[in-house]
Short mmCIF file of C-alpha atoms in Angstrom, two decimals:
data_model
loop_
_atom_site.label_atom_id
_atom_site.label_comp_id
_atom_site.label_asym_id
_atom_site.label_seq_id
_atom_site.Cartn_x
_atom_site.Cartn_y
_atom_site.Cartn_z
CA UNK A 1 72.91 75.79 110.46
CA UNK A 2 74.60 77.30 113.51
CA UNK A 3 77.94 77.33 111.69
CA UNK A 4 76.40 79.26 108.77
CA UNK A 5 74.84 81.80 111.12
CA UNK A 6 78.15 82.22 112.94
CA UNK A 7 79.99 82.79 109.65
CA UNK A 8 77.39 85.34 108.51
CA UNK A 9 77.59 87.10 111.87
CA UNK A 10 81.41 87.25 111.67
CA UNK A 11 81.29 88.64 108.13
CA UNK A 12 78.81 91.33 109.18
CA UNK A 13 80.95 92.18 112.22
CA UNK A 14 84.07 92.55 110.07
CA UNK A 15 82.26 94.74 107.51
CA UNK A 16 80.74 96.98 110.20
CA UNK A 17 84.05 97.30 112.05
CA UNK A 18 85.91 98.12 108.83
CA UNK A 19 83.28 100.69 107.88
CA UNK A 20 83.50 102.37 111.28
CA UNK A 21 87.30 102.68 111.04
CA UNK A 22 87.11 103.95 107.45
CA UNK A 23 84.46 106.55 108.27
CA UNK A 24 86.30 107.59 111.42
CA UNK A 25 89.50 108.20 109.42
CA UNK A 26 87.61 109.87 106.59
CA UNK A 27 85.81 112.17 109.02
CA UNK A 28 89.07 113.01 110.80
CA UNK A 29 90.96 113.89 107.61
CA UNK A 30 88.09 115.69 105.95
CA UNK A 31 87.30 117.90 108.94
CA UNK A 32 90.71 118.43 110.51
CA UNK A 33 92.34 121.60 109.38
CA UNK A 34 96.04 121.74 108.76
CA UNK A 35 98.35 121.30 111.68
CA UNK A 36 101.55 123.33 111.55
CA UNK A 37 104.54 121.18 112.33
CA UNK A 38 108.00 122.61 112.99
CA UNK A 39 110.60 121.77 110.39
CA UNK A 40 114.28 122.17 109.68
CA UNK A 41 115.68 125.35 108.21
CA UNK A 42 115.61 124.27 104.58
CA UNK A 43 115.83 127.03 101.97
CA UNK A 44 114.07 127.44 98.64
CA UNK A 45 117.30 126.69 96.76
CA UNK A 46 117.94 123.55 98.83
CA UNK A 47 114.41 122.31 98.24
CA UNK A 48 114.52 122.89 94.49
CA UNK A 49 118.06 121.48 94.41
CA UNK A 50 116.78 118.26 95.99
CA UNK A 51 114.23 117.96 93.20
CA UNK A 52 116.73 118.82 90.47
CA UNK A 53 119.46 116.47 91.73
CA UNK A 54 117.01 113.56 92.01
CA UNK A 55 114.88 114.23 88.94
CA UNK A 56 115.34 110.67 87.64
CA UNK A 57 113.09 109.53 90.50
CA UNK A 58 110.16 111.60 89.20
CA UNK A 59 108.00 111.74 86.11
CA UNK A 60 105.61 114.29 84.71
CA UNK A 61 101.89 113.70 85.03
CA UNK A 62 102.12 112.34 81.47
CA UNK A 63 104.69 109.74 82.54
CA UNK A 64 107.68 111.47 80.90
CA UNK A 65 111.10 111.69 82.48
CA UNK A 66 111.80 115.02 84.18
CA UNK A 67 114.45 116.70 82.06
CA UNK A 68 116.32 119.90 82.85
CA UNK A 69 114.09 121.68 80.32
CA UNK A 70 111.07 120.42 82.23
CA UNK A 71 112.26 122.12 85.43
CA UNK A 72 111.37 125.75 84.69
CA UNK A 73 111.58 126.61 88.38
CA UNK A 74 115.24 125.79 88.77
CA UNK A 75 117.28 128.38 86.90
CA UNK A 76 116.32 131.59 88.70
CA UNK A 77 115.13 131.72 92.28
CA UNK A 78 116.45 135.21 93.03
CA UNK A 79 112.93 136.68 92.85
CA UNK A 80 111.26 133.79 94.66
CA UNK A 81 109.75 134.77 98.01
CA UNK A 82 107.82 131.56 98.64
CA UNK A 83 107.81 127.98 97.36
CA UNK A 84 104.80 125.74 97.90
CA UNK A 85 105.08 121.94 97.66
CA UNK A 86 101.67 120.30 97.71
CA UNK A 87 101.42 116.51 98.11
CA UNK A 88 98.25 114.79 96.94
CA UNK A 89 96.84 111.56 95.52
CA UNK A 90 93.73 110.74 93.51
CA UNK A 91 92.63 108.10 96.05
CA UNK A 92 92.77 110.60 98.94
CA UNK A 93 89.25 111.96 99.57
CA UNK A 94 90.46 114.98 101.62
CA UNK A 95 92.86 115.82 98.76
CA UNK A 96 89.98 115.81 96.31
CA UNK A 97 87.96 118.08 98.61
CA UNK A 98 90.90 120.50 98.99
CA UNK A 99 91.85 120.85 95.31
CA UNK A 100 89.15 123.42 94.33
CA UNK A 101 90.24 125.77 97.15
CA UNK A 102 93.90 125.29 96.24
CA UNK A 103 93.19 126.10 92.59
CA UNK A 104 91.30 129.24 93.62
CA UNK A 105 94.30 130.29 95.73
CA UNK A 106 96.67 129.69 92.81
CA UNK A 107 94.47 131.72 90.44
CA UNK A 108 94.34 134.61 92.93
CA UNK A 109 98.14 134.56 93.07
CA UNK A 110 98.62 134.08 89.34
CA UNK A 111 100.59 137.31 88.89
CA UNK A 112 103.06 136.30 91.61
CA UNK A 113 103.44 132.87 90.03
CA UNK A 114 104.08 134.33 86.57
CA UNK A 115 106.55 136.87 88.01
CA UNK A 116 108.43 134.07 89.78
CA UNK A 117 107.98 135.35 93.33
CA UNK A 118 105.73 132.36 94.13
CA UNK A 119 106.68 128.91 92.85
CA UNK A 120 104.41 125.88 92.96
CA UNK A 121 105.37 122.20 92.93
CA UNK A 122 102.43 119.77 92.81
CA UNK A 123 103.52 116.28 93.87
CA UNK A 124 101.29 113.29 93.16
CA UNK A 125 102.09 110.16 95.14
CA UNK A 126 99.63 108.02 93.20
CA UNK A 127 100.56 104.41 92.56
CA UNK A 128 99.52 104.40 88.91
CA UNK A 129 99.80 106.97 86.15
CA UNK A 130 96.29 106.14 84.91
CA UNK A 131 94.83 107.37 88.19
CA UNK A 132 96.47 110.78 87.67
CA UNK A 133 95.23 111.01 84.08
CA UNK A 134 91.69 110.23 85.21
CA UNK A 135 91.95 112.73 88.09
CA UNK A 136 93.17 115.51 85.78
CA UNK A 137 89.98 115.19 83.73
CA UNK A 138 88.14 116.58 86.77
CA UNK A 139 90.86 119.13 87.62
CA UNK A 140 92.68 120.07 84.38
CA UNK A 141 94.04 123.29 85.92
CA UNK A 142 96.43 121.19 88.02
CA UNK A 143 98.33 120.55 84.82
CA UNK A 144 98.93 124.24 83.98
CA UNK A 145 102.37 124.99 82.58
CA UNK A 146 103.14 127.56 85.30
CA UNK A 147 103.36 124.84 87.97
CA UNK A 148 105.89 122.07 88.23
CA UNK A 149 104.03 118.75 88.31
CA UNK A 150 105.86 115.73 89.69
CA UNK A 151 104.68 112.17 89.87
CA UNK A 152 106.61 110.58 92.73
CA UNK A 153 105.52 106.92 92.57
CA UNK A 154 108.16 105.74 95.04
CA UNK A 155 107.42 108.51 97.53
CA UNK A 156 110.97 109.93 97.47
CA UNK A 157 109.94 113.51 98.28
CA UNK A 158 107.28 112.29 100.66
CA UNK A 159 109.98 110.46 102.64
CA UNK A 160 112.48 113.32 102.30
CA UNK A 161 110.03 115.73 103.92
CA UNK A 162 108.69 113.17 106.42
CA UNK A 163 105.15 113.31 105.03
CA UNK A 164 103.08 110.62 106.74
CA UNK A 165 99.59 111.59 105.61
CA UNK A 166 97.78 113.38 102.83
CA UNK A 167 97.11 116.01 101.82
CA UNK A 168 100.28 117.76 102.92
CA UNK A 169 101.66 121.18 102.08
CA UNK A 170 105.11 122.59 102.72
CA UNK A 171 105.74 126.31 102.36
CA UNK A 172 109.35 127.44 102.19
CA UNK A 173 109.87 131.17 102.64
CA UNK A 174 112.86 133.23 101.51
CA UNK A 175 112.72 135.44 104.58
CA UNK A 176 112.04 134.35 108.18
CA UNK A 177 108.37 134.32 109.13
CA UNK A 178 108.93 134.73 112.86
CA UNK A 179 111.47 136.14 115.30
CA UNK A 180 113.18 132.71 115.58
CA UNK A 181 114.20 132.76 111.93
CA UNK A 182 111.76 130.08 110.86
CA UNK A 183 111.63 129.56 107.09
CA UNK A 184 109.39 126.50 106.72
CA UNK A 185 105.74 125.76 107.47
CA UNK A 186 104.40 122.20 107.20
CA UNK A 187 100.68 121.51 107.03
CA UNK A 188 99.71 117.88 107.52
CA UNK A 189 96.02 117.91 106.57
CA UNK A 190 93.61 120.04 104.58
CA UNK A 191 94.78 123.66 104.37
CA UNK A 192 92.27 126.48 104.60
CA UNK A 193 93.51 128.22 101.45
CA UNK A 194 91.05 131.07 101.92
CA UNK A 195 93.05 132.20 104.94
CA UNK A 196 96.47 131.88 103.33
CA UNK A 197 98.34 134.95 102.14
#
């Protein structure tokens, strides 16, 4: 009898401890706003070149190979003032919470996106294609033709940009954004898209 009670107590302790850690992490990621982290001086062309040169590592959200025709962002970046890479996953609760604000931001900047001055790359790091398909039923606008959608199942871009948590957003600017010549902003958490220009 004592052994059964001890086992039940241990199971309850493990469940409670696991729940506390999960909720603590969930609370942290869902309430922490994006932290700007300094980055190297990568340019828009270098960033898009990295994607183009390694396109065999990625697939579309439909599971198709990324062909040169599927990379509409690549040919002309002369008008591009800003490139946004947004990393997300369907299992990431903060990502899910951020998506509506991101989509609102993208709609507000639709003219810039169509003109080519703002380019968007949406990178899913989901483990399974089915999870993306299910997710897109809730957020079909993520699959709009004006954005480049990449499924990066092996986390190649995530590793290339040293992304260690989700959601993450990298903004690469054509012109320096400060007096030190900084071109890149990295946000490692939920971005407040309402405050972004």
